[in-house]
Amino acid sequence: SCPMGSPTSPLTPRTYPRTLVIMPAWNEEEALPATIAELQETVPYVDLVVVNDGSTDNTSAVAREAGAFVIDLPYNMGVGAAMRTGYKYAQRMGYDYAMQVDSDGQHHPESIPSLIEAVEDYDIVIGSRFADGATDYEVSGPRKWAMGLLSFLFTRAAGTPFTDVTSGFKIANRRGIDFYCRNLPAEYLGDTIDITAMAISNGLKVRQVPVHMRERQGGTPSSGPLKSAVYLVRSLFAYGISVSRRPEEK
């Protein structure tokens, strides 16, 4: 079982919806302190939980030293499982909104207020690196081709533009949190492509907003050359499977 309690970040003012930032972390001791510090300085009205996904370094300790509340998973279960843990914590603690922010510093906290504002009228809002045609974030090769095709499929399915369907920078309201708790897949890319397709096909209101992202600020990427090589085939299969999945019953 995972330890539970209250995050140590400042309490959310009553004028703001209670918002929880879920930060999955696997061997991120290098980047984590600066990522947490920047988050606390930029948006002090959100709460933070770091889900330590079975790290073998000092991720858990440095997160606590930086002032974060930490849930330690017993072994490396993958980002999907880590995020489901975080959403279940958000559900249990009664948060209005919960959002994913990567621990490696890619997701700029300056974009968090726009995500919070956007989710007031939607169940799930995804931060896009490529919305409005402006970005400092570059992709190439098979990954770029796959993202282009997936963007076309998602835009057609949702009836609203989707330019960054693999983005992990996203926020959910209570309906979205509940959906994630029941259906978030653990497999690679399931936490982005699969779950978003399922949400759209099951009637949740999903949209995107432009956000700023950067290259990771330290640590080791979770996907190596082999995973990148199979990205195109895997992502298209994931889309086909996920649109036919039925959500779990409560």
PDB file of C-alpha atoms in Angstrom:
ATOM      1  CA  SER A   1       0.000   0.000   0.000  1.00  0.00           C
ATOM      2  CA  CYS A   2       1.070   3.581  -0.609  1.00  0.00           C
ATOM      3  CA  PRO A   3       1.466   6.118   2.186  1.00  0.00           C
ATOM      4  CA  MET A   4      -1.186   8.804   2.185  1.00  0.00           C
ATOM      5  CA  GLY A   5      -1.367  12.244   3.731  1.00  0.00           C
ATOM      6  CA  SER A   6      -1.536  15.902   2.853  1.00  0.00           C
ATOM      7  CA  PRO A   7       0.894  17.568   0.471  1.00  0.00           C
ATOM      8  CA  THR A   8       3.269  19.982   2.127  1.00  0.00           C
ATOM      9  CA  SER A   9       2.908  22.688  -0.554  1.00  0.00           C
ATOM     10  CA  PRO A  10       0.910  25.824   0.354  1.00  0.00           C
ATOM     11  CA  LEU A  11      -2.847  25.470   0.656  1.00  0.00           C
ATOM     12  CA  THR A  12      -4.861  26.579  -2.347  1.00  0.00           C
ATOM     13  CA  PRO A  13      -6.597  29.940  -1.750  1.00  0.00           C
ATOM     14  CA  ARG A  14     -10.387  29.731  -1.747  1.00  0.00           C
ATOM     15  CA  THR A  15     -10.494  31.828  -4.910  1.00  0.00           C
ATOM     16  CA  TYR A  16      -8.798  29.010  -6.832  1.00  0.00           C
ATOM     17  CA  PRO A  17     -10.175  25.521  -7.531  1.00  0.00           C
ATOM     18  CA  ARG A  18      -8.276  22.940  -5.487  1.00  0.00           C
ATOM     19  CA  THR A  19      -5.685  21.730  -7.982  1.00  0.00           C
ATOM     20  CA  LEU A  20      -3.218  18.878  -7.574  1.00  0.00           C
ATOM     21  CA  VAL A  21      -0.079  18.569  -9.675  1.00  0.00           C
ATOM     22  CA  ILE A  22       0.923  14.925 -10.117  1.00  0.00           C
ATOM     23  CA  MET A  23       4.599  14.519 -10.940  1.00  0.00           C
ATOM     24  CA  PRO A  24       5.632  10.959 -11.904  1.00  0.00           C
ATOM     25  CA  ALA A  25       9.353  10.459 -11.360  1.00  0.00           C
ATOM     26  CA  TRP A  26      11.731   7.644 -12.214  1.00  0.00           C
ATOM     27  CA  ASN A  27      15.427   8.230 -11.427  1.00  0.00           C
ATOM     28  CA  GLU A  28      15.060  12.005 -11.653  1.00  0.00           C
ATOM     29  CA  GLU A  29      17.246  13.117  -8.714  1.00  0.00           C
ATOM     30  CA  GLU A  30      19.213  15.408 -11.043  1.00  0.00           C
ATOM     31  CA  ALA A  31      16.354  17.505 -12.438  1.00  0.00           C
ATOM     32  CA  LEU A  32      13.731  17.154  -9.704  1.00  0.00           C
ATOM     33  CA  PRO A  33      14.847  19.791  -7.147  1.00  0.00           C
ATOM     34  CA  ALA A  34      14.897  22.604  -9.706  1.00  0.00           C
ATOM     35  CA  THR A  35      11.603  21.426 -11.258  1.00  0.00           C
ATOM     36  CA  ILE A  36       9.856  21.460  -7.868  1.00  0.00           C
ATOM     37  CA  ALA A  37      11.358  24.822  -6.896  1.00  0.00           C
ATOM     38  CA  GLU A  38      10.224  26.422 -10.155  1.00  0.00           C
ATOM     39  CA  LEU A  39       6.731  24.996  -9.745  1.00  0.00           C
ATOM     40  CA  GLN A  40       6.385  26.247  -6.165  1.00  0.00           C
ATOM     41  CA  GLU A  41       7.634  29.702  -7.131  1.00  0.00           C
ATOM     42  CA  THR A  42       5.473  30.065 -10.247  1.00  0.00           C
ATOM     43  CA  VAL A  43       2.165  28.565  -9.028  1.00  0.00           C
ATOM     44  CA  PRO A  44       2.264  28.452  -5.198  1.00  0.00           C
ATOM     45  CA  TYR A  45      -1.521  27.943  -5.025  1.00  0.00           C
ATOM     46  CA  VAL A  46      -1.385  24.347  -6.372  1.00  0.00           C
ATOM     47  CA  ASP A  47      -0.590  21.238  -4.344  1.00  0.00           C
ATOM     48  CA  LEU A  48       2.045  18.742  -5.433  1.00  0.00           C
ATOM     49  CA  VAL A  49       2.455  14.990  -5.131  1.00  0.00           C
ATOM     50  CA  VAL A  50       5.520  13.245  -6.544  1.00  0.00           C
ATOM     51  CA  VAL A  51       4.883   9.599  -7.438  1.00  0.00           C
ATOM     52  CA  ASN A  52       8.258   7.905  -7.161  1.00  0.00           C
ATOM     53  CA  ASP A  53       8.031   5.053  -9.681  1.00  0.00           C
ATOM     54  CA  GLY A  54      10.448   2.593  -8.106  1.00  0.00           C
ATOM     55  CA  SER A  55      13.538   4.763  -8.589  1.00  0.00           C
ATOM     56  CA  THR A  56      16.942   3.282  -7.801  1.00  0.00           C
ATOM     57  CA  ASP A  57      18.537   6.658  -7.100  1.00  0.00           C
ATOM     58  CA  ASN A  58      17.685   9.349  -4.511  1.00  0.00           C
ATOM     59  CA  THR A  59      14.541  10.625  -6.266  1.00  0.00           C
ATOM     60  CA  SER A  60      12.311  10.093  -3.227  1.00  0.00           C
ATOM     61  CA  ALA A  61      14.690  11.795  -0.804  1.00  0.00           C
ATOM     62  CA  VAL A  62      15.408  14.849  -2.959  1.00  0.00           C
ATOM     63  CA  ALA A  63      11.677  15.306  -3.631  1.00  0.00           C
ATOM     64  CA  ARG A  64      10.933  15.368   0.094  1.00  0.00           C
ATOM     65  CA  GLU A  65      13.846  17.706   0.737  1.00  0.00           C
ATOM     66  CA  ALA A  66      12.413  20.054  -1.896  1.00  0.00           C
ATOM     67  CA  GLY A  67       9.103  20.151  -0.019  1.00  0.00           C
ATOM     68  CA  ALA A  68       6.989  17.715  -2.023  1.00  0.00           C
ATOM     69  CA  PHE A  69       4.618  15.089  -0.682  1.00  0.00           C
ATOM     70  CA  VAL A  70       5.828  11.731  -2.063  1.00  0.00           C
ATOM     71  CA  ILE A  71       4.120   8.415  -2.774  1.00  0.00           C
ATOM     72  CA  ASP A  72       6.665   5.617  -3.275  1.00  0.00           C
ATOM     73  CA  LEU A  73       5.732   2.740  -5.587  1.00  0.00           C
ATOM     74  CA  PRO A  74       7.450  -0.556  -4.681  1.00  0.00           C
ATOM     75  CA  TYR A  75       9.026  -1.049  -8.119  1.00  0.00           C
ATOM     76  CA  ASN A  76       9.105   0.564 -11.563  1.00  0.00           C
ATOM     77  CA  MET A  77       5.542   0.235 -12.910  1.00  0.00           C
ATOM     78  CA  GLY A  78       5.615   2.791 -15.741  1.00  0.00           C
ATOM     79  CA  VAL A  79       4.238   6.298 -16.110  1.00  0.00           C
ATOM     80  CA  GLY A  80       0.665   5.108 -16.688  1.00  0.00           C
ATOM     81  CA  ALA A  81       0.559   3.236 -13.384  1.00  0.00           C
ATOM     82  CA  ALA A  82       2.253   6.122 -11.598  1.00  0.00           C
ATOM     83  CA  MET A  83      -0.308   8.568 -12.955  1.00  0.00           C
ATOM     84  CA  ARG A  84      -3.216   6.311 -12.020  1.00  0.00           C
ATOM     85  CA  THR A  85      -1.836   6.288  -8.467  1.00  0.00           C
ATOM     86  CA  GLY A  86      -1.728  10.088  -8.529  1.00  0.00           C
ATOM     87  CA  TYR A  87      -5.261  10.437  -9.865  1.00  0.00           C
ATOM     88  CA  LYS A  88      -6.579   8.021  -7.237  1.00  0.00           C
ATOM     89  CA  TYR A  89      -4.916  10.172  -4.602  1.00  0.00           C
ATOM     90  CA  ALA A  90      -6.554  13.271  -6.117  1.00  0.00           C
ATOM     91  CA  GLN A  91      -9.920  11.520  -6.112  1.00  0.00           C
ATOM     92  CA  ARG A  92      -9.541  10.384  -2.508  1.00  0.00           C
ATOM     93  CA  MET A  93      -8.547  13.864  -1.344  1.00  0.00           C
ATOM     94  CA  GLY A  94     -11.403  15.566  -3.207  1.00  0.00           C
ATOM     95  CA  TYR A  95      -9.455  17.793  -5.588  1.00  0.00           C
ATOM     96  CA  ASP A  96     -11.392  19.776  -8.208  1.00  0.00           C
ATOM     97  CA  TYR A  97      -8.632  19.421 -10.800  1.00  0.00           C
ATOM     98  CA  ALA A  98      -5.581  17.201 -11.204  1.00  0.00           C
ATOM     99  CA  MET A  99      -2.839  17.613 -13.745  1.00  0.00           C
ATOM    100  CA  GLN A 100       0.331  15.900 -14.907  1.00  0.00           C
ATOM    101  CA  VAL A 101       3.634  17.748 -14.927  1.00  0.00           C
ATOM    102  CA  ASP A 102       6.819  15.912 -15.888  1.00  0.00           C
ATOM    103  CA  SER A 103       9.605  15.801 -13.328  1.00  0.00           C
ATOM    104  CA  ASP A 104      12.376  16.445 -15.872  1.00  0.00           C
ATOM    105  CA  GLY A 105      11.563  20.120 -16.365  1.00  0.00           C
ATOM    106  CA  GLN A 106      10.045  19.849 -19.865  1.00  0.00           C
ATOM    107  CA  HIS A 107       6.674  21.240 -18.816  1.00  0.00           C
ATOM    108  CA  HIS A 108       6.902  24.951 -18.097  1.00  0.00           C
ATOM    109  CA  PRO A 109       4.830  25.883 -15.013  1.00  0.00           C
ATOM    110  CA  GLU A 110       4.004  29.274 -16.544  1.00  0.00           C
ATOM    111  CA  SER A 111       1.465  27.402 -18.704  1.00  0.00           C
ATOM    112  CA  ILE A 112      -0.388  25.938 -15.700  1.00  0.00           C
ATOM    113  CA  PRO A 113      -2.775  28.911 -15.160  1.00  0.00           C
ATOM    114  CA  SER A 114      -3.972  28.716 -18.776  1.00  0.00           C
ATOM    115  CA  LEU A 115      -4.637  24.979 -18.375  1.00  0.00           C
ATOM    116  CA  ILE A 116      -6.614  25.605 -15.165  1.00  0.00           C
ATOM    117  CA  GLU A 117      -8.665  28.305 -16.873  1.00  0.00           C
ATOM    118  CA  ALA A 118      -9.323  26.140 -19.930  1.00  0.00           C
ATOM    119  CA  VAL A 119     -10.577  23.118 -17.960  1.00  0.00           C
ATOM    120  CA  GLU A 120     -13.430  25.079 -16.362  1.00  0.00           C
ATOM    121  CA  ASP A 121     -15.664  24.126 -19.308  1.00  0.00           C
ATOM    122  CA  TYR A 122     -14.072  20.785 -20.270  1.00  0.00           C
ATOM    123  CA  ASP A 123     -13.346  17.407 -18.692  1.00  0.00           C
ATOM    124  CA  ILE A 124      -9.780  17.095 -20.003  1.00  0.00           C
ATOM    125  CA  VAL A 125      -7.483  19.745 -21.455  1.00  0.00           C
ATOM    126  CA  ILE A 126      -4.218  18.779 -23.167  1.00  0.00           C
ATOM    127  CA  GLY A 127      -1.307  21.175 -23.452  1.00  0.00           C
ATOM    128  CA  SER A 128       0.000  21.205 -27.024  1.00  0.00           C
ATOM    129  CA  ARG A 129       3.573  22.009 -27.972  1.00  0.00           C
ATOM    130  CA  PHE A 130       2.481  22.719 -31.524  1.00  0.00           C
ATOM    131  CA  ALA A 131      -0.812  24.621 -31.227  1.00  0.00           C
ATOM    132  CA  ASP A 132      -1.024  27.914 -33.110  1.00  0.00           C
ATOM    133  CA  GLY A 133       2.070  26.920 -35.081  1.00  0.00           C
ATOM    134  CA  ALA A 134       4.551  28.276 -32.542  1.00  0.00           C
ATOM    135  CA  THR A 135       6.981  26.053 -30.638  1.00  0.00           C
ATOM    136  CA  ASP A 136      10.575  25.740 -29.546  1.00  0.00           C
ATOM    137  CA  TYR A 137      10.175  21.961 -29.347  1.00  0.00           C
ATOM    138  CA  GLU A 138      11.264  19.925 -32.364  1.00  0.00           C
ATOM    139  CA  VAL A 139      10.480  16.349 -33.395  1.00  0.00           C
ATOM    140  CA  SER A 140      11.617  14.530 -36.531  1.00  0.00           C
ATOM    141  CA  GLY A 141      11.612  11.219 -38.374  1.00  0.00           C
ATOM    142  CA  PRO A 142       9.040   8.477 -37.666  1.00  0.00           C
ATOM    143  CA  ARG A 143       7.901  10.219 -34.494  1.00  0.00           C
ATOM    144  CA  LYS A 144       6.978  13.349 -36.447  1.00  0.00           C
ATOM    145  CA  TRP A 145       5.145  11.348 -39.133  1.00  0.00           C
ATOM    146  CA  ALA A 146       3.212   9.382 -36.516  1.00  0.00           C
ATOM    147  CA  MET A 147       2.229  12.510 -34.600  1.00  0.00           C
ATOM    148  CA  GLY A 148       0.988  14.119 -37.811  1.00  0.00           C
ATOM    149  CA  LEU A 149      -1.207  11.161 -38.715  1.00  0.00           C
ATOM    150  CA  LEU A 150      -2.490  10.768 -35.155  1.00  0.00           C
ATOM    151  CA  SER A 151      -3.289  14.477 -35.003  1.00  0.00           C
ATOM    152  CA  PHE A 152      -5.405  14.105 -38.143  1.00  0.00           C
ATOM    153  CA  LEU A 153      -7.274  11.096 -36.704  1.00  0.00           C
ATOM    154  CA  PHE A 154      -7.890  12.723 -33.318  1.00  0.00           C
ATOM    155  CA  THR A 155      -8.989  16.034 -34.847  1.00  0.00           C
ATOM    156  CA  ARG A 156     -11.479  14.179 -37.026  1.00  0.00           C
ATOM    157  CA  ALA A 157     -12.792  12.092 -34.104  1.00  0.00           C
ATOM    158  CA  ALA A 158     -13.107  14.982 -31.637  1.00  0.00           C
ATOM    159  CA  GLY A 159     -14.252  17.678 -34.044  1.00  0.00           C
ATOM    160  CA  THR A 160     -11.681  20.055 -32.560  1.00  0.00           C
ATOM    161  CA  PRO A 161      -7.980  20.536 -33.413  1.00  0.00           C
ATOM    162  CA  PHE A 162      -5.434  18.162 -31.846  1.00  0.00           C
ATOM    163  CA  THR A 163      -1.803  18.773 -32.753  1.00  0.00           C
ATOM    164  CA  ASP A 164       0.012  17.019 -29.878  1.00  0.00           C
ATOM    165  CA  VAL A 165      -1.794  13.816 -28.905  1.00  0.00           C
ATOM    166  CA  THR A 166       1.247  12.366 -27.089  1.00  0.00           C
ATOM    167  CA  SER A 167       1.554  15.329 -24.710  1.00  0.00           C
ATOM    168  CA  GLY A 168       1.664  14.412 -21.028  1.00  0.00           C
ATOM    169  CA  PHE A 169       1.051  18.020 -19.975  1.00  0.00           C
ATOM    170  CA  LYS A 170      -2.684  17.847 -19.250  1.00  0.00           C
ATOM    171  CA  ILE A 171      -5.366  18.620 -16.684  1.00  0.00           C
ATOM    172  CA  ALA A 172      -8.664  16.953 -15.746  1.00  0.00           C
ATOM    173  CA  ASN A 173     -11.741  17.956 -13.768  1.00  0.00           C
ATOM    174  CA  ARG A 174     -13.474  15.559 -11.360  1.00  0.00           C
ATOM    175  CA  ARG A 175     -15.193  13.680 -14.187  1.00  0.00           C
ATOM    176  CA  GLY A 176     -11.861  13.339 -15.978  1.00  0.00           C
ATOM    177  CA  ILE A 177     -10.104  12.275 -12.772  1.00  0.00           C
ATOM    178  CA  ASP A 178     -12.707   9.560 -12.223  1.00  0.00           C
ATOM    179  CA  PHE A 179     -12.315   8.367 -15.824  1.00  0.00           C
ATOM    180  CA  TYR A 180      -8.519   8.229 -15.463  1.00  0.00           C
ATOM    181  CA  CYS A 181      -8.768   6.306 -12.177  1.00  0.00           C
ATOM    182  CA  ARG A 182     -10.825   3.575 -13.846  1.00  0.00           C
ATOM    183  CA  ASN A 183      -9.254   3.419 -17.305  1.00  0.00           C
ATOM    184  CA  LEU A 184      -5.714   4.802 -17.472  1.00  0.00           C
ATOM    185  CA  PRO A 185      -3.570   2.108 -19.169  1.00  0.00           C
ATOM    186  CA  ALA A 186      -0.124   1.233 -17.835  1.00  0.00           C
ATOM    187  CA  GLU A 187       1.496   0.328 -21.162  1.00  0.00           C
ATOM    188  CA  TYR A 188       3.875   2.589 -23.098  1.00  0.00           C
ATOM    189  CA  LEU A 189       1.970   5.529 -24.682  1.00  0.00           C
ATOM    190  CA  GLY A 190      -1.259   4.278 -23.124  1.00  0.00           C
ATOM    191  CA  ASP A 191      -1.339   7.250 -20.760  1.00  0.00           C
ATOM    192  CA  THR A 192      -1.489   9.638 -23.726  1.00  0.00           C
ATOM    193  CA  ILE A 193      -2.780   8.122 -26.991  1.00  0.00           C
ATOM    194  CA  ASP A 194      -4.970   5.308 -25.643  1.00  0.00           C
ATOM    195  CA  ILE A 195      -6.665   7.198 -22.822  1.00  0.00           C
ATOM    196  CA  THR A 196      -7.358  10.306 -24.914  1.00  0.00           C
ATOM    197  CA  ALA A 197      -8.973   8.253 -27.669  1.00  0.00           C
ATOM    198  CA  MET A 198     -11.057   6.416 -25.060  1.00  0.00           C
ATOM    199  CA  ALA A 199     -12.132   9.689 -23.455  1.00  0.00           C
ATOM    200  CA  ILE A 200     -13.255  11.171 -26.782  1.00  0.00           C
ATOM    201  CA  SER A 201     -15.102   8.025 -27.856  1.00  0.00           C
ATOM    202  CA  ASN A 202     -16.873   7.839 -24.488  1.00  0.00           C
ATOM    203  CA  GLY A 203     -18.242  11.362 -24.612  1.00  0.00           C
ATOM    204  CA  LEU A 204     -15.872  13.340 -22.422  1.00  0.00           C
ATOM    205  CA  LYS A 205     -15.265  16.947 -23.451  1.00  0.00           C
ATOM    206  CA  VAL A 206     -11.619  17.177 -24.506  1.00  0.00           C
ATOM    207  CA  ARG A 207      -9.702  20.092 -26.019  1.00  0.00           C
ATOM    208  CA  GLN A 208      -6.151  21.405 -26.364  1.00  0.00           C
ATOM    209  CA  VAL A 209      -4.492  24.707 -25.516  1.00  0.00           C
ATOM    210  CA  PRO A 210      -1.008  25.951 -26.482  1.00  0.00           C
ATOM    211  CA  VAL A 211       1.726  25.528 -23.854  1.00  0.00           C
ATOM    212  CA  HIS A 212       5.462  26.076 -23.598  1.00  0.00           C
ATOM    213  CA  MET A 213       7.703  23.014 -23.362  1.00  0.00           C
ATOM    214  CA  ARG A 214      11.466  22.570 -23.211  1.00  0.00           C
ATOM    215  CA  GLU A 215      13.984  19.803 -23.650  1.00  0.00           C
ATOM    216  CA  ARG A 216      14.396  17.696 -20.512  1.00  0.00           C
ATOM    217  CA  GLN A 217      16.592  19.447 -17.944  1.00  0.00           C
ATOM    218  CA  GLY A 218      18.400  16.332 -16.728  1.00  0.00           C
ATOM    219  CA  GLY A 219      18.124  12.611 -16.044  1.00  0.00           C
ATOM    220  CA  THR A 220      17.667   9.775 -18.522  1.00  0.00           C
ATOM    221  CA  PRO A 221      14.835   9.508 -21.099  1.00  0.00           C
ATOM    222  CA  SER A 222      12.448   6.613 -20.496  1.00  0.00           C
ATOM    223  CA  SER A 223      12.323   5.706 -24.200  1.00  0.00           C
ATOM    224  CA  GLY A 224      15.489   4.697 -26.046  1.00  0.00           C
ATOM    225  CA  PRO A 225      16.213   4.266 -29.766  1.00  0.00           C
ATOM    226  CA  LEU A 226      14.385   0.934 -29.970  1.00  0.00           C
ATOM    227  CA  LYS A 227      11.142   2.357 -28.590  1.00  0.00           C
ATOM    228  CA  SER A 228      11.404   5.335 -30.907  1.00  0.00           C
ATOM    229  CA  ALA A 229      11.894   3.023 -33.895  1.00  0.00           C
ATOM    230  CA  VAL A 230       8.618   1.186 -33.262  1.00  0.00           C
ATOM    231  CA  TYR A 231       6.755   4.369 -32.347  1.00  0.00           C
ATOM    232  CA  LEU A 232       4.861   4.726 -35.628  1.00  0.00           C
ATOM    233  CA  VAL A 233       3.443   1.197 -35.732  1.00  0.00           C
ATOM    234  CA  ARG A 234       2.743   1.042 -32.007  1.00  0.00           C
ATOM    235  CA  SER A 235       0.944   4.370 -31.864  1.00  0.00           C
ATOM    236  CA  LEU A 236      -1.354   3.594 -34.782  1.00  0.00           C
ATOM    237  CA  PHE A 237      -2.254   0.198 -33.344  1.00  0.00           C
ATOM    238  CA  ALA A 238      -2.875   1.909 -29.998  1.00  0.00           C
ATOM    239  CA  TYR A 239      -5.302   4.317 -31.614  1.00  0.00           C
ATOM    240  CA  GLY A 240      -7.225   1.531 -33.318  1.00  0.00           C
ATOM    241  CA  ILE A 241      -7.504  -0.518 -30.139  1.00  0.00           C
ATOM    242  CA  SER A 242      -8.313   2.346 -27.791  1.00  0.00           C
ATOM    243  CA  VAL A 243     -11.263   3.702 -29.788  1.00  0.00           C
ATOM    244  CA  SER A 244     -12.939   0.290 -29.451  1.00  0.00           C
ATOM    245  CA  ARG A 245     -12.257  -0.120 -25.714  1.00  0.00           C
ATOM    246  CA  ARG A 246     -15.152   0.145 -23.308  1.00  0.00           C
ATOM    247  CA  PRO A 247     -14.481   1.940 -20.027  1.00  0.00           C
ATOM    248  CA  GLU A 248     -14.488  -0.006 -16.774  1.00  0.00           C
ATOM    249  CA  GLU A 249     -17.613   0.137 -14.692  1.00  0.00           C
ATOM    250  CA  LYS A 250     -17.473   1.881 -11.338  1.00  0.00           C
TER     251      LYS A 250
END
